[in-house]
mmCIF file of C-alpha atoms in Angstrom:
data_model
loop_
_atom_site.group_PDB
_atom_site.id
_atom_site.type_symbol
_atom_site.label_atom_id
_atom_site.label_comp_id
_atom_site.label_asym_id
_atom_site.label_seq_id
_atom_site.Cartn_x
_atom_site.Cartn_y
_atom_site.Cartn_z
ATOM 1 C CA MET A 53 132.276 107.059 118.337
ATOM 2 C CA THR A 54 128.993 107.654 116.525
ATOM 3 C CA ALA A 55 126.407 105.060 117.451
ATOM 4 C CA ALA A 56 124.504 103.385 114.680
ATOM 5 C CA PRO A 57 120.789 104.141 114.687
ATOM 6 C CA ASP A 58 118.643 101.195 115.646
ATOM 7 C CA GLU A 59 115.201 102.462 114.701
ATOM 8 C CA LEU A 60 113.223 103.280 111.604
ATOM 9 C CA THR A 61 113.641 106.955 112.201
ATOM 10 C CA GLU A 62 116.361 109.562 112.142
ATOM 11 C CA PRO A 63 114.650 112.588 113.711
ATOM 12 C CA THR A 64 114.121 112.811 117.443
ATOM 13 C CA GLU A 65 110.945 113.600 119.266
ATOM 14 C CA PRO A 66 110.385 117.331 119.738
ATOM 15 C CA THR A 67 110.639 118.368 123.337
ATOM 16 C CA GLU A 68 107.937 120.414 124.936
ATOM 17 C CA PRO A 69 109.037 123.981 125.791
ATOM 18 C CA ALA A 70 109.730 124.575 129.459
ATOM 19 C CA GLU A 71 107.174 127.376 129.683
ATOM 20 C CA GLN A 72 104.508 125.032 128.276
ATOM 21 C CA ARG A 73 105.427 122.259 130.734
ATOM 22 C CA THR A 74 105.055 124.638 133.656
ATOM 23 C CA ALA A 75 101.952 126.410 132.381
ATOM 24 C CA PRO A 76 98.625 125.734 134.072
ATOM 25 C CA ALA A 77 96.600 122.966 132.484
ATOM 26 C CA ALA A 78 93.961 125.450 131.327
ATOM 27 C CA HIS A 79 96.524 127.353 129.228
ATOM 28 C CA ARG A 80 98.276 124.368 127.637
ATOM 29 C CA GLN A 81 97.959 123.682 123.935
ATOM 30 C CA PRO A 82 95.191 121.184 123.101
ATOM 31 C CA SER A 83 96.307 117.710 122.099
ATOM 32 C CA GLY A 84 94.873 114.716 120.286
ATOM 33 C CA TYR A 85 91.615 115.242 118.436
ATOM 34 C CA ARG A 86 91.063 118.596 120.158
ATOM 35 C CA ALA A 87 94.178 119.936 118.437
ATOM 36 C CA LEU A 88 93.083 118.395 115.155
ATOM 37 C CA ARG A 89 89.625 119.929 115.415
ATOM 38 C CA ASP A 90 91.235 123.372 115.792
ATOM 39 C CA VAL A 91 92.884 123.070 112.353
ATOM 40 C CA PRO A 92 91.347 125.674 109.995
ATOM 41 C CA GLY A 93 88.883 124.013 107.633
ATOM 42 C CA PHE A 94 88.996 120.728 109.577
ATOM 43 C CA TRP A 95 85.479 119.582 108.700
ATOM 44 C CA ARG A 96 85.945 120.152 104.973
ATOM 45 C CA ILE A 97 89.286 118.337 105.037
ATOM 46 C CA ALA A 98 87.765 115.439 106.968
ATOM 47 C CA ALA A 99 84.811 115.204 104.570
ATOM 48 C CA THR A 100 87.176 115.220 101.586
ATOM 49 C CA GLY A 101 89.250 112.519 103.247
ATOM 50 C CA MET A 102 86.227 110.254 103.700
ATOM 51 C CA LEU A 103 85.064 110.931 100.140
ATOM 52 C CA SER A 104 88.517 110.032 98.808
ATOM 53 C CA LYS A 105 88.453 106.615 100.479
ATOM 54 C CA LEU A 106 85.061 105.372 99.224
ATOM 55 C CA PRO A 107 86.041 104.809 95.550
ATOM 56 C CA THR A 108 88.934 102.590 96.631
ATOM 57 C CA GLY A 109 86.641 100.595 98.913
ATOM 58 C CA MET A 110 84.150 100.071 96.072
ATOM 59 C CA ALA A 111 86.428 99.545 93.072
ATOM 60 C CA SER A 112 87.328 95.854 93.396
ATOM 61 C CA LEU A 113 83.807 94.577 94.019
ATOM 62 C CA SER A 114 82.451 96.897 91.322
ATOM 63 C CA LEU A 115 84.785 95.307 88.766
ATOM 64 C CA LEU A 116 83.867 91.835 89.953
ATOM 65 C CA LEU A 117 80.118 92.459 89.686
ATOM 66 C CA LEU A 118 80.350 94.002 86.226
ATOM 67 C CA ILE A 119 82.745 91.571 84.557
ATOM 68 C CA SER A 120 81.372 88.378 86.126
ATOM 69 C CA ARG A 121 77.967 89.230 84.629
ATOM 70 C CA HIS A 122 79.325 88.556 81.129
ATOM 71 C CA HIS A 123 82.469 86.484 81.797
ATOM 72 C CA SER A 124 83.635 83.846 84.273
ATOM 73 C CA TYR A 125 84.656 84.644 87.835
ATOM 74 C CA GLY A 126 88.193 83.682 86.852
ATOM 75 C CA VAL A 127 88.311 86.444 84.232
ATOM 76 C CA ALA A 128 86.752 88.894 86.707
ATOM 77 C CA GLY A 129 89.349 88.011 89.338
ATOM 78 C CA LEU A 130 92.141 88.411 86.806
ATOM 79 C CA ALA A 131 90.804 91.846 85.871
ATOM 80 C CA MET A 132 90.823 92.849 89.541
ATOM 81 C CA SER A 133 94.457 91.755 89.772
ATOM 82 C CA CYS A 134 95.343 93.752 86.659
ATOM 83 C CA ALA A 135 93.715 96.872 88.118
ATOM 84 C CA ALA A 136 95.693 96.431 91.349
ATOM 85 C CA ILE A 137 98.934 95.929 89.412
ATOM 86 C CA GLY A 138 98.294 99.017 87.305
ATOM 87 C CA GLN A 139 97.590 101.084 90.404
ATOM 88 C CA GLY A 140 100.557 99.754 92.372
ATOM 89 C CA LEU A 141 103.147 100.143 89.623
ATOM 90 C CA THR A 142 102.154 103.704 88.760
ATOM 91 C CA ALA A 143 101.447 105.065 92.258
ATOM 92 C CA PRO A 144 105.012 106.350 92.888
ATOM 93 C CA VAL A 145 105.062 108.003 89.435
ATOM 94 C CA ARG A 146 101.791 109.801 90.111
ATOM 95 C CA GLY A 147 103.042 110.793 93.549
ATOM 96 C CA ARG A 148 106.243 112.214 92.093
ATOM 97 C CA LEU A 149 104.289 114.190 89.491
ATOM 98 C CA VAL A 150 102.108 115.665 92.243
ATOM 99 C CA ASP A 151 105.216 116.697 94.220
ATOM 100 C CA ARG A 152 106.962 118.252 91.223
ATOM 101 C CA CYS A 153 104.098 119.807 89.295
ATOM 102 C CA SER A 154 100.966 121.615 90.259
ATOM 103 C CA HIS A 155 98.635 118.971 91.619
ATOM 104 C CA ARG A 156 95.672 120.372 89.653
ATOM 105 C CA PRO A 157 96.685 119.148 86.157
ATOM 106 C CA VAL A 158 97.859 115.794 87.546
ATOM 107 C CA LEU A 159 94.548 115.143 89.291
ATOM 108 C CA LEU A 160 92.450 116.305 86.338
ATOM 109 C CA CYS A 161 94.437 114.198 83.846
ATOM 110 C CA CYS A 162 94.111 111.126 86.086
ATOM 111 C CA LEU A 163 90.384 111.736 86.474
ATOM 112 C CA ALA A 164 89.923 112.086 82.711
ATOM 113 C CA GLY A 165 91.840 108.839 82.172
ATOM 114 C CA GLN A 166 89.764 107.042 84.793
ATOM 115 C CA VAL A 167 86.440 108.200 83.352
ATOM 116 C CA GLY A 168 87.571 107.196 79.869
ATOM 117 C CA ALA A 169 88.723 103.788 81.098
ATOM 118 C CA VAL A 170 85.373 103.196 82.847
ATOM 119 C CA ALA A 171 83.430 104.075 79.680
ATOM 120 C CA LEU A 172 85.592 101.850 77.461
ATOM 121 C CA LEU A 173 85.456 99.014 79.991
ATOM 122 C CA VAL A 174 81.656 99.092 80.153
ATOM 123 C CA VAL A 175 81.430 99.014 76.341
ATOM 124 C CA CYS A 176 83.993 96.187 76.122
ATOM 125 C CA VAL A 177 82.177 94.079 78.714
ATOM 126 C CA ARG A 178 78.748 94.552 77.179
ATOM 127 C CA GLU A 179 80.031 93.708 73.705
ATOM 128 C CA GLN A 180 81.984 90.766 75.173
ATOM 129 C CA GLY A 181 85.158 92.030 73.594
ATOM 130 C CA PRO A 182 88.497 90.179 73.663
ATOM 131 C CA ILE A 183 89.670 89.234 77.133
ATOM 132 C CA LEU A 184 93.097 90.797 76.541
ATOM 133 C CA ARG A 185 91.456 94.125 75.743
ATOM 134 C CA LEU A 186 89.345 93.805 78.880
ATOM 135 C CA LEU A 187 92.411 93.157 81.023
ATOM 136 C CA ALA A 188 94.286 96.050 79.424
ATOM 137 C CA LEU A 189 91.397 98.411 80.214
ATOM 138 C CA ALA A 190 91.269 97.139 83.813
ATOM 139 C CA THR A 191 95.007 97.860 84.112
ATOM 140 C CA LEU A 192 94.459 101.345 82.675
ATOM 141 C CA LEU A 193 91.625 101.914 85.157
ATOM 142 C CA GLY A 194 93.959 101.191 88.059
ATOM 143 C CA ALA A 195 96.841 103.198 86.580
ATOM 144 C CA CYS A 196 94.668 106.305 86.122
ATOM 145 C CA ALA A 197 93.111 106.317 89.593
ATOM 146 C CA PRO A 198 93.447 109.907 90.913
ATOM 147 C CA PRO A 199 95.821 109.830 93.936
ATOM 148 C CA VAL A 200 93.332 111.683 96.120
ATOM 149 C CA ALA A 201 93.494 109.323 99.103
ATOM 150 C CA VAL A 202 97.306 109.487 99.103
ATOM 151 C CA MET A 203 97.285 113.272 98.738
ATOM 152 C CA MET A 204 95.032 113.633 101.771
ATOM 153 C CA ARG A 205 97.982 112.503 103.888
ATOM 154 C CA THR A 206 100.034 115.277 102.311
ATOM 155 C CA VAL A 207 97.268 117.745 103.148
ATOM 156 C CA TRP A 208 97.222 116.617 106.779
ATOM 157 C CA GLN A 209 101.022 116.844 106.840
ATOM 158 C CA GLY A 210 100.806 120.501 105.814
ATOM 159 C CA VAL A 211 97.912 121.735 107.945
ATOM 160 C CA ALA A 212 98.160 119.546 111.063
ATOM 161 C CA ALA A 213 101.875 119.313 111.773
ATOM 162 C CA ARG A 214 101.236 119.606 115.539
ATOM 163 C CA ALA A 215 98.570 116.890 115.430
ATOM 164 C CA LEU A 216 99.943 114.603 112.731
ATOM 165 C CA GLY A 217 99.457 111.444 114.822
ATOM 166 C CA PRO A 218 95.727 112.037 115.385
ATOM 167 C CA ALA A 219 95.378 113.071 111.721
ATOM 168 C CA MET A 220 96.896 109.809 110.487
ATOM 169 C CA ALA A 221 94.792 107.859 113.000
ATOM 170 C CA LEU A 222 91.662 109.540 111.659
ATOM 171 C CA ASP A 223 92.796 108.857 108.075
ATOM 172 C CA SER A 224 93.345 105.193 108.922
ATOM 173 C CA ALA A 225 89.918 104.949 110.589
ATOM 174 C CA MET A 226 88.327 106.464 107.472
ATOM 175 C CA THR A 227 90.065 103.862 105.324
ATOM 176 C CA GLY A 228 88.707 101.100 107.549
ATOM 177 C CA ALA A 229 85.219 102.561 107.420
ATOM 178 C CA ALA A 230 85.400 102.779 103.614
ATOM 179 C CA LEU A 231 86.388 99.114 103.461
ATOM 180 C CA ILE A 232 83.227 98.305 105.436
ATOM 181 C CA PHE A 233 80.696 100.578 103.706
ATOM 182 C CA GLY A 234 82.272 100.677 100.228
ATOM 183 C CA PRO A 235 81.732 96.995 99.375
ATOM 184 C CA ALA A 236 78.263 97.112 100.975
ATOM 185 C CA LEU A 237 77.283 100.072 98.780
ATOM 186 C CA ALA A 238 78.781 98.468 95.661
ATOM 187 C CA GLY A 239 76.995 95.196 96.359
ATOM 188 C CA TRP A 240 73.629 96.897 96.902
ATOM 189 C CA LEU A 241 73.973 98.961 93.718
ATOM 190 C CA GLY A 242 75.097 95.953 91.681
ATOM 191 C CA VAL A 243 72.165 93.809 92.798
ATOM 192 C CA SER A 244 69.382 96.394 93.136
ATOM 193 C CA VAL A 245 70.200 98.825 90.315
ATOM 194 C CA SER A 246 72.587 97.498 87.675
ATOM 195 C CA PRO A 247 76.019 95.794 87.478
ATOM 196 C CA VAL A 248 77.239 98.966 85.753
ATOM 197 C CA ALA A 249 76.012 101.291 88.532
ATOM 198 C CA PRO A 250 78.799 100.629 91.112
ATOM 199 C CA LEU A 251 81.565 101.466 88.624
ATOM 200 C CA LEU A 252 79.756 104.628 87.528
ATOM 201 C CA VAL A 253 79.390 105.665 91.180
ATOM 202 C CA VAL A 254 83.121 105.079 91.661
ATOM 203 C CA ALA A 255 83.825 107.532 88.827
ATOM 204 C CA VAL A 256 81.356 110.090 90.240
ATOM 205 C CA LEU A 257 82.820 109.834 93.760
ATOM 206 C CA SER A 258 86.344 110.183 92.365
ATOM 207 C CA ALA A 259 85.288 113.343 90.514
ATOM 208 C CA GLY A 260 83.758 114.738 93.702
ATOM 209 C CA ALA A 261 86.887 113.952 95.707
ATOM 210 C CA VAL A 262 89.118 115.622 93.089
ATOM 211 C CA TRP A 263 86.900 118.710 92.989
ATOM 212 C CA SER A 264 86.923 118.980 96.785
ATOM 213 C CA LEU A 265 90.678 118.426 97.068
ATOM 214 C CA LEU A 266 91.441 121.144 94.509
ATOM 215 C CA GLY A 267 90.115 123.671 97.024
ATOM 216 C CA LEU A 268 92.339 122.494 99.877
ATOM 217 C CA PRO A 269 95.849 123.762 100.670
ATOM 218 C CA VAL A 270 98.530 121.313 99.532
ATOM 219 C CA ALA A 271 101.991 122.089 100.897
ATOM 220 C CA ARG A 272 104.834 121.795 98.414
ATOM 221 C CA GLY A 273 108.551 122.048 99.009
ATOM 222 C CA PRO A 274 111.622 122.183 96.781
ATOM 223 C CA VAL A 275 112.374 118.949 94.946
ATOM 224 C CA GLY A 276 115.209 117.781 92.776
ATOM 225 C CA HIS A 277 115.083 116.969 89.106
ATOM 226 C CA GLY A 278 115.774 113.847 87.092
ATOM 227 C CA LEU A 279 114.483 110.351 87.513
ATOM 228 C CA GLY A 280 116.573 109.368 90.589
ATOM 229 C CA ALA A 281 115.519 107.042 93.374
ATOM 230 C CA GLY A 282 113.815 109.823 95.321
ATOM 231 C CA PRO A 283 112.713 108.680 98.806
ATOM 232 C CA LEU A 284 114.277 105.253 98.216
ATOM 233 C CA ARG A 285 117.704 106.783 98.828
ATOM 234 C CA SER A 286 116.820 106.900 102.529
ATOM 235 C CA ALA A 287 117.727 103.694 104.382
ATOM 236 C CA PRO A 288 115.132 104.264 107.146
ATOM 237 C CA LEU A 289 112.437 104.755 104.515
ATOM 238 C CA ARG A 290 113.469 101.614 102.652
ATOM 239 C CA ARG A 291 113.215 99.674 105.887
ATOM 240 C CA LEU A 292 109.839 101.256 106.621
ATOM 241 C CA LEU A 293 108.585 100.064 103.235
ATOM 242 C CA VAL A 294 109.705 96.504 104.020
ATOM 243 C CA VAL A 295 107.953 96.657 107.397
ATOM 244 C CA ASN A 296 104.806 97.991 105.711
ATOM 245 C CA GLY A 297 104.842 95.204 103.119
ATOM 246 C CA LEU A 298 105.278 92.504 105.752
ATOM 247 C CA PHE A 299 102.489 93.948 107.879
ATOM 248 C CA VAL A 300 100.021 94.115 104.977
ATOM 249 C CA CYS A 301 101.042 90.571 104.037
ATOM 250 C CA ALA A 302 100.076 89.442 107.548
ATOM 251 C CA VAL A 303 96.782 91.378 107.576
ATOM 252 C CA THR A 304 95.792 89.979 104.180
ATOM 253 C CA GLY A 305 96.748 86.532 105.402
ATOM 254 C CA MET A 306 94.343 86.913 108.308
ATOM 255 C CA ASP A 307 91.586 88.003 105.895
ATOM 256 C CA VAL A 308 92.227 84.909 103.756
ATOM 257 C CA VAL A 309 92.623 82.380 106.557
ATOM 258 C CA LEU A 310 89.478 83.248 108.543
ATOM 259 C CA PRO A 311 87.051 82.283 105.726
ATOM 260 C CA SER A 312 89.098 79.112 105.210
ATOM 261 C CA TYR A 313 88.744 78.310 108.924
ATOM 262 C CA ALA A 314 84.984 78.891 108.769
ATOM 263 C CA ARG A 315 84.647 76.458 105.852
ATOM 264 C CA GLU A 316 86.817 73.847 107.586
ATOM 265 C CA HIS A 317 84.467 73.852 110.573
ATOM 266 C CA GLY A 318 81.183 73.943 108.659
ATOM 267 C CA ALA A 319 80.457 77.542 109.665
ATOM 268 C CA ALA A 320 80.755 79.405 106.357
ATOM 269 C CA ALA A 321 78.226 81.988 107.555
ATOM 270 C CA TYR A 322 80.766 83.141 110.161
ATOM 271 C CA ALA A 323 83.289 84.248 107.504
ATOM 272 C CA GLY A 324 81.668 87.587 106.721
ATOM 273 C CA TRP A 325 80.949 88.299 110.370
ATOM 274 C CA CYS A 326 84.564 87.599 111.351
ATOM 275 C CA LEU A 327 85.963 89.918 108.686
ATOM 276 C CA GLY A 328 83.460 92.606 109.644
ATOM 277 C CA ALA A 329 84.427 92.268 113.308
ATOM 278 C CA LEU A 330 88.102 92.658 112.381
ATOM 279 C CA SER A 331 87.289 95.869 110.490
ATOM 280 C CA VAL A 332 85.237 97.266 113.368
ATOM 281 C CA GLY A 333 88.102 96.560 115.756
ATOM 282 C CA SER A 334 90.537 98.183 113.334
ATOM 283 C CA VAL A 335 88.493 101.382 113.071
ATOM 284 C CA ALA A 336 88.051 101.567 116.848
ATOM 285 C CA GLY A 337 91.747 100.951 117.484
ATOM 286 C CA GLY A 338 92.799 103.603 114.977
ATOM 287 C CA LEU A 339 90.522 106.182 116.594
ATOM 288 C CA VAL A 340 91.795 105.323 120.077
ATOM 289 C CA LEU A 341 95.406 105.744 118.916
ATOM 290 C CA GLY A 342 94.717 109.332 117.893
ATOM 291 C CA ALA A 343 93.287 110.178 121.306
ATOM 292 C CA VAL A 344 96.128 108.868 123.483
ATOM 293 C CA PRO A 345 99.533 110.498 123.986
ATOM 294 C CA ALA A 346 102.313 109.292 121.701
ATOM 295 C CA LEU A 347 104.493 106.498 123.015
ATOM 296 C CA PRO A 348 108.005 107.629 123.985
ATOM 297 C CA GLY A 349 111.045 106.470 122.051
ATOM 298 C CA GLY A 350 110.311 107.704 118.546
ATOM 299 C CA PRO A 351 108.217 106.399 115.633
ATOM 300 C CA GLY A 352 110.317 103.259 115.194
ATOM 301 C CA LEU A 353 109.520 102.073 118.716
ATOM 302 C CA ARG A 354 105.838 102.964 118.336
ATOM 303 C CA VAL A 355 105.526 100.898 115.179
ATOM 304 C CA GLY A 356 107.375 97.980 116.785
ATOM 305 C CA VAL A 357 105.171 97.979 119.891
ATOM 306 C CA LEU A 358 101.977 98.127 117.842
ATOM 307 C CA LEU A 359 103.182 95.312 115.579
ATOM 308 C CA CYS A 360 103.799 93.164 118.637
ATOM 309 C CA VAL A 361 100.243 93.929 119.822
ATOM 310 C CA PHE A 362 98.950 92.844 116.415
ATOM 311 C CA ALA A 363 101.034 89.661 116.604
ATOM 312 C CA ALA A 364 99.530 88.930 120.025
ATOM 313 C CA GLY A 365 96.035 89.368 118.538
ATOM 314 C CA ALA A 366 96.857 86.923 115.728
ATOM 315 C CA GLY A 367 98.160 84.480 118.324
ATOM 316 C CA ALA A 368 94.933 84.851 120.305
ATOM 317 C CA LEU A 369 92.986 84.052 117.139
ATOM 318 C CA ALA A 370 95.110 80.939 116.604
ATOM 319 C CA CYS A 371 94.272 79.806 120.143
ATOM 320 C CA ALA A 372 90.571 80.582 119.672
ATOM 321 C CA ALA A 373 90.588 78.574 116.439
ATOM 322 C CA ARG A 374 91.292 75.477 118.504
ATOM 323 C CA VAL A 375 88.045 76.037 120.426
ATOM 324 C CA SER A 376 85.138 76.937 118.126
ATOM 325 C CA PRO A 377 83.991 79.442 115.463
ATOM 326 C CA PRO A 378 81.882 81.469 117.957
ATOM 327 C CA VAL A 379 84.974 81.999 120.117
ATOM 328 C CA VAL A 380 86.919 83.117 117.041
ATOM 329 C CA LEU A 381 84.176 85.626 116.263
ATOM 330 C CA LEU A 382 84.382 87.028 119.801
ATOM 331 C CA VAL A 383 88.166 87.417 119.558
ATOM 332 C CA CYS A 384 88.143 89.037 116.098
ATOM 333 C CA PRO A 385 87.390 92.628 117.269
ATOM 334 C CA VAL A 386 90.232 92.391 119.809
ATOM 335 C CA ALA A 387 92.584 90.959 117.187
ATOM 336 C CA GLY A 388 91.706 93.817 114.839
ATOM 337 C CA LEU A 389 92.311 96.604 117.358
ATOM 338 C CA ALA A 390 95.967 97.094 116.356
ATOM 339 C CA ILE A 391 95.442 96.964 112.577
ATOM 340 C CA GLY A 392 94.276 100.552 112.119
ATOM 341 C CA SER A 393 96.796 101.737 114.708
ATOM 342 C CA VAL A 394 99.721 100.155 112.850
ATOM 343 C CA PHE A 395 98.580 101.654 109.557
ATOM 344 C CA ALA A 396 98.328 105.085 111.198
ATOM 345 C CA ALA A 397 101.761 104.745 112.836
ATOM 346 C CA LEU A 398 103.356 103.666 109.555
ATOM 347 C CA ARG A 399 101.872 106.668 107.712
ATOM 348 C CA THR A 400 102.922 109.036 110.487
ATOM 349 C CA THR A 401 106.457 107.666 110.374
ATOM 350 C CA GLY A 402 106.497 107.881 106.581
ATOM 351 C CA GLY A 403 105.519 111.541 106.762
ATOM 352 C CA GLU A 404 108.233 112.267 109.325
ATOM 353 C CA LEU A 405 110.913 110.496 107.289
ATOM 354 C CA ALA A 406 109.857 111.812 103.869
ATOM 355 C CA PRO A 407 112.459 114.062 102.226
ATOM 356 C CA GLU A 408 111.373 117.669 101.858
ATOM 357 C CA GLY A 409 109.001 118.020 98.943
ATOM 358 C CA ARG A 410 108.597 114.241 98.582
ATOM 359 C CA VAL A 411 105.697 113.532 100.937
ATOM 360 C CA THR A 412 103.187 112.451 98.280
ATOM 361 C CA GLU A 413 105.713 110.222 96.537
ATOM 362 C CA THR A 414 106.681 108.643 99.868
ATOM 363 C CA MET A 415 103.044 107.946 100.717
ATOM 364 C CA SER A 416 102.584 106.517 97.220
ATOM 365 C CA TRP A 417 105.423 104.051 97.792
ATOM 366 C CA LEU A 418 103.664 102.932 100.969
ATOM 367 C CA SER A 419 100.482 102.371 98.939
ATOM 368 C CA THR A 420 102.453 100.347 96.390
ATOM 369 C CA LEU A 421 103.831 98.142 99.160
ATOM 370 C CA ASP A 422 100.263 97.751 100.456
ATOM 371 C CA LEU A 423 99.265 96.200 97.138
ATOM 372 C CA ALA A 424 102.411 94.087 96.846
ATOM 373 C CA GLY A 425 102.171 92.805 100.411
ATOM 374 C CA GLY A 426 98.485 92.058 99.935
ATOM 375 C CA ALA A 427 99.138 90.056 96.774
ATOM 376 C CA VAL A 428 101.882 87.990 98.410
ATOM 377 C CA GLY A 429 99.856 87.464 101.581
ATOM 378 C CA ALA A 430 96.741 86.319 99.725
ATOM 379 C CA ALA A 431 98.653 83.754 97.675
ATOM 380 C CA ALA A 432 100.980 82.478 100.410
ATOM 381 C CA PHE A 433 98.484 82.159 103.265
ATOM 382 C CA ALA A 434 95.761 80.657 101.102
ATOM 383 C CA GLN A 435 98.190 77.913 100.113
ATOM 384 C CA LEU A 436 99.406 77.472 103.695
ATOM 385 C CA ALA A 437 95.819 77.155 104.972
ATOM 386 C CA VAL A 438 95.191 74.370 102.449
ATOM 387 C CA VAL A 439 98.423 72.498 103.157
ATOM 388 C CA ALA A 440 98.845 72.946 106.916
ATOM 389 C CA GLY A 441 95.423 74.040 108.154
ATOM 390 C CA SER A 442 93.995 77.416 109.129
ATOM 391 C CA GLY A 443 95.230 77.205 112.728
ATOM 392 C CA THR A 444 98.833 76.854 111.600
ATOM 393 C CA ALA A 445 98.318 79.659 109.091
ATOM 394 C CA LEU A 446 97.136 81.997 111.865
ATOM 395 C CA VAL A 447 100.284 81.205 113.846
ATOM 396 C CA ALA A 448 102.279 82.084 110.721
ATOM 397 C CA VAL A 449 100.439 85.427 110.544
ATOM 398 C CA ALA A 450 101.706 86.217 114.039
ATOM 399 C CA GLY A 451 105.206 85.166 112.968
ATOM 400 C CA VAL A 452 105.210 87.550 110.005
ATOM 401 C CA ALA A 453 104.091 90.392 112.293
ATOM 402 C CA VAL A 454 106.949 89.658 114.706
ATOM 403 C CA LEU A 455 109.346 89.589 111.747
ATOM 404 C CA ALA A 456 108.070 93.020 110.666
ATOM 405 C CA ALA A 457 108.686 94.384 114.165
ATOM 406 C CA ALA A 458 112.204 92.914 114.153
ATOM 407 C CA VAL A 459 113.034 94.374 110.723
ATOM 408 C CA GLY A 460 111.946 97.791 111.938
ATOM 409 C CA ARG A 461 114.471 97.637 114.774
ATOM 410 C CA LEU A 462 117.471 96.389 112.803
ATOM 411 C CA PRO A 463 120.486 98.721 112.769
ATOM 412 C CA GLU A 464 121.297 100.426 109.473
ATOM 413 C CA ARG A 465 124.972 99.522 109.630
ATOM 414 C CA ALA A 466 127.359 97.667 111.866
ATOM 415 C CA PRO A 467 129.052 99.764 114.566
ATOM 416 C CA GLN A 468 132.480 101.012 113.523
ATOM 417 C CA PRO A 469 135.308 99.857 115.832
ATOM 418 C CA ILE A 470 137.593 102.470 117.339
ATOM 419 C CA HIS A 471 141.227 101.958 116.471
ATOM 420 C CA ALA A 472 142.972 103.372 119.516
ATOM 421 C CA SER A 473 145.601 101.837 121.734
ATOM 422 C CA GLY A 474 144.301 100.384 124.936
ATOM 423 C CA SER A 475 140.641 100.689 123.925
ATOM 424 C CA ARG A 476 138.066 98.761 121.906
#
């Protein structure tokens, strides 16, 4: 009887050759970040990876600062949502085009569309054009975003196959760092220079990231033709996408609930510090994950264990919320430790499960679920914090994380009974 798989993954962990296991420590292959540092062109790839993350970290606040200068915050928030929707809905299409075609024309066309959308958006805002036109341009801006950050995972997949875990951990840490420094840079430019400056810098950084990525090796494999479901035909990948969406929903919920908690307890100044502490913990945790040996049992087990660690951190925050805001602030870095690690593990698993020649499209689907999970989490947990209180909402965050871990371990199909006499 063939046992039904019970993890997110189909492939098994590669075993270390016997001669390598018995070799002296001095002659063993380097692991962790040492192996990653030995990748040819590592520093250029790493610099391109960091450059690719900054525009994403700046984009939302840049839109808010520009549009709110001439319209209400409600219109600015709606434009941000439209940009996220445009980016999320088109990400798999752009990923598929990159996998099927030469990535050069895809990136250059996206960059041209983004620059054009920025120019038209600035003109529309300054002339106080119709709101529908403004929202349409914001949607176009998101839809044309060059998929450089997603493609960096494909680059790592091709050049760092023996150190993919550390590569994804580094990529996750860069994303966390961009979410810390990107908004800070956008805010400083918007206040000190001009509300238009942050969006112009986003376009310039995107152009620099595209130019740098065009000089990097991007592995491509054979792909099929037609519109088909692509990676979605894989049951483990579909389940991974659900797990990813639930996890991002929980993380976004934590980001929404903490400011609500600070306001409830008359400590609004703690909101920014708490979110910053979460991000610092996330970056640190992601970097630590890349330096430690991989957990046994396959990617599915690794993701499940890390999700349970994240759930425990959310539970610790819920307990701290019953004490005082300073205690919550002290717990935030610990609660954030698993966030970057889970993101890295999910991307590593996605790369391992991606069909041949579909890596960029697979990573794009993960990005789409990031946006969808974030939208659901922001709406649901904000409402829950109002109705039931921030402490209850933090407990719910832990519950969603546990649910994500459980979904990742569900079997794909029920075991088939054996029809034989005298046996079950």
